[in-house]
């Protein structure tokens, strides 16, 4: 009588794995439209954490990039989000004084007034978002100028990272300097974030103008995986199937 025990011990696991692979492949082939391109209409954004599990190398590369830190919310304030000191520095430009300090709660704040009218604030705002982390960092604040509490404005000064100093936003563009004492020229780059900056610096931006004011949303702050690849929900569901 021929002994079969050793053969089962040696080849049994291989047979089990082979059977599992065969069943999985068959299920994939027979699944409706397994090779068809995913229709992204109606698919939801899932965030970069769901990409990391299967695409760790790509995720690590992206995580080291300036894309990830293109826009950061101070609501998620961690070490290194705000690169400027905000310790009472002042910048005088075209007859206007900008003071960068912190409020009683320690939040970064910008106050601007004309040199000859210190009691009349031109800008007085607490920073909500930080934009940029490579060459210079801009700051955004909630300022209701008729658009409700969700209205966001890019502030007129920025932190030059390479030179560790404040600059007026006009210095970041090739254009004439603002005329002394002209508030409209000083505020030339004091622009609404909701329908301007939000588009290029975030993932799936929605300006969200309503009858009640601005209700802007993003799928994720900064330029994340889905900014280029589109919403990942359907992709995650397909490739998360146990037999794939």
Tab-separated table of N, CA and C in Angstrom, residues 1-7:
chain	number	residue	atom	x	y	z
A	1	UNK	N	0.851	-1.196	0.000
A	1	UNK	CA	0.000	0.000	0.000
A	1	UNK	C	0.883	1.242	0.000
A	2	UNK	N	0.567	2.242	-0.886
A	2	UNK	CA	1.413	3.425	-1.046
A	2	UNK	C	1.092	4.457	0.038
A	3	UNK	N	2.170	4.971	0.666
A	3	UNK	CA	1.983	5.984	1.705
A	3	UNK	C	1.653	7.325	1.069
A	4	UNK	N	0.648	8.045	1.606
A	4	UNK	CA	0.255	9.343	1.043
A	4	UNK	C	0.486	10.499	2.031
A	5	UNK	N	0.797	10.181	3.271
A	5	UNK	CA	0.956	11.232	4.280
A	5	UNK	C	1.954	12.309	3.897
A	6	UNK	N	3.212	11.944	3.541
A	6	UNK	CA	4.209	12.968	3.216
A	6	UNK	C	3.775	13.868	2.067
A	7	UNK	N	3.130	13.304	1.062
A	7	UNK	CA	2.702	14.119	-0.084
A	7	UNK	C	1.692	15.170	0.348
